[in-house]
Amino acid sequence: MAKNGIFTPYDDEGYPTNAVFTASIASSAATTVVKNAPGRVVRVVVTTAGTSTDNATIYDNASAGSGTILGVVAGGGTVGAVTAIDMPAVNGITVVNVASGPAFTLGYS
């Protein structure tokens, strides 16, 4: 262990299990490529609630909103709610949001 007591845990694939980067996802109909390489989705913090029926979906995909779903951010969530996802992304991380979907900060590595 480092002398200062700070360390970063890694998963079996060698990606940090703690969020190293963040991405702001707007409340609008859009597909956002967060990372076009393997990594890990760590957690989500809701910054603006959407409508209860409009959700944002996080995919394991390097370039499109399709493939394996890593997580869903509920549209009717509470502002400030933190959701741990802790899922490996083999291909990349892409988020698909809808017009009335939630705005959130995505922590990833």
Coordinates of C-alpha atoms in Angstrom, one line a residue, residues 37-82:
A37 CA -13.3 1.7 -25.5
P38 CA -13.8 -0.8 -22.7
G39 CA -14.3 0.5 -19.2
R40 CA -16.7 0.4 -16.3
V41 CA -19.9 2.3 -15.5
V42 CA -19.6 3.1 -11.8
R43 CA -22.5 5.3 -10.7
V44 CA -25.1 7.9 -11.6
V45 CA -26.1 11.1 -9.9
V46 CA -29.5 12.6 -11.0
T47 CA -29.2 16.4 -11.5
T48 CA -32.6 17.0 -13.0
A49 CA -35.6 14.6 -12.8
G50 CA -37.4 13.8 -16.0
T51 CA -40.9 12.6 -16.4
S52 CA -41.8 9.3 -14.8
T53 CA -42.2 7.4 -18.0
D54 CA -39.1 8.7 -19.8
N55 CA -35.9 6.8 -18.9
A56 CA -32.3 7.1 -20.1
T57 CA -30.5 3.8 -21.0
I58 CA -26.8 3.1 -20.7
Y59 CA -25.5 0.6 -23.3
D60 CA -22.3 -1.5 -23.6
N61 CA -21.5 -0.1 -27.1
A62 CA -18.7 2.0 -28.4
S63 CA -20.7 3.9 -31.0
A64 CA -24.5 3.4 -30.9
G65 CA -27.4 3.0 -28.5
S66 CA -27.9 -0.7 -28.8
G67 CA -26.5 -3.9 -27.4
T68 CA -26.2 -5.0 -23.8
I69 CA -28.0 -2.7 -21.4
L70 CA -25.7 -1.7 -18.4
G71 CA -28.2 0.4 -16.6
V72 CA -31.4 2.5 -16.8
V73 CA -31.8 5.9 -15.2
A74 CA -35.4 6.4 -14.2
G75 CA -37.1 9.5 -15.5
G76 CA -39.0 10.1 -12.3
G77 CA -36.0 9.8 -10.0
T78 CA -35.2 12.2 -7.2
V79 CA -32.7 15.0 -7.8
G80 CA -29.5 14.2 -5.9
A81 CA -30.2 10.4 -5.9
V82 CA -27.0 8.4 -6.4

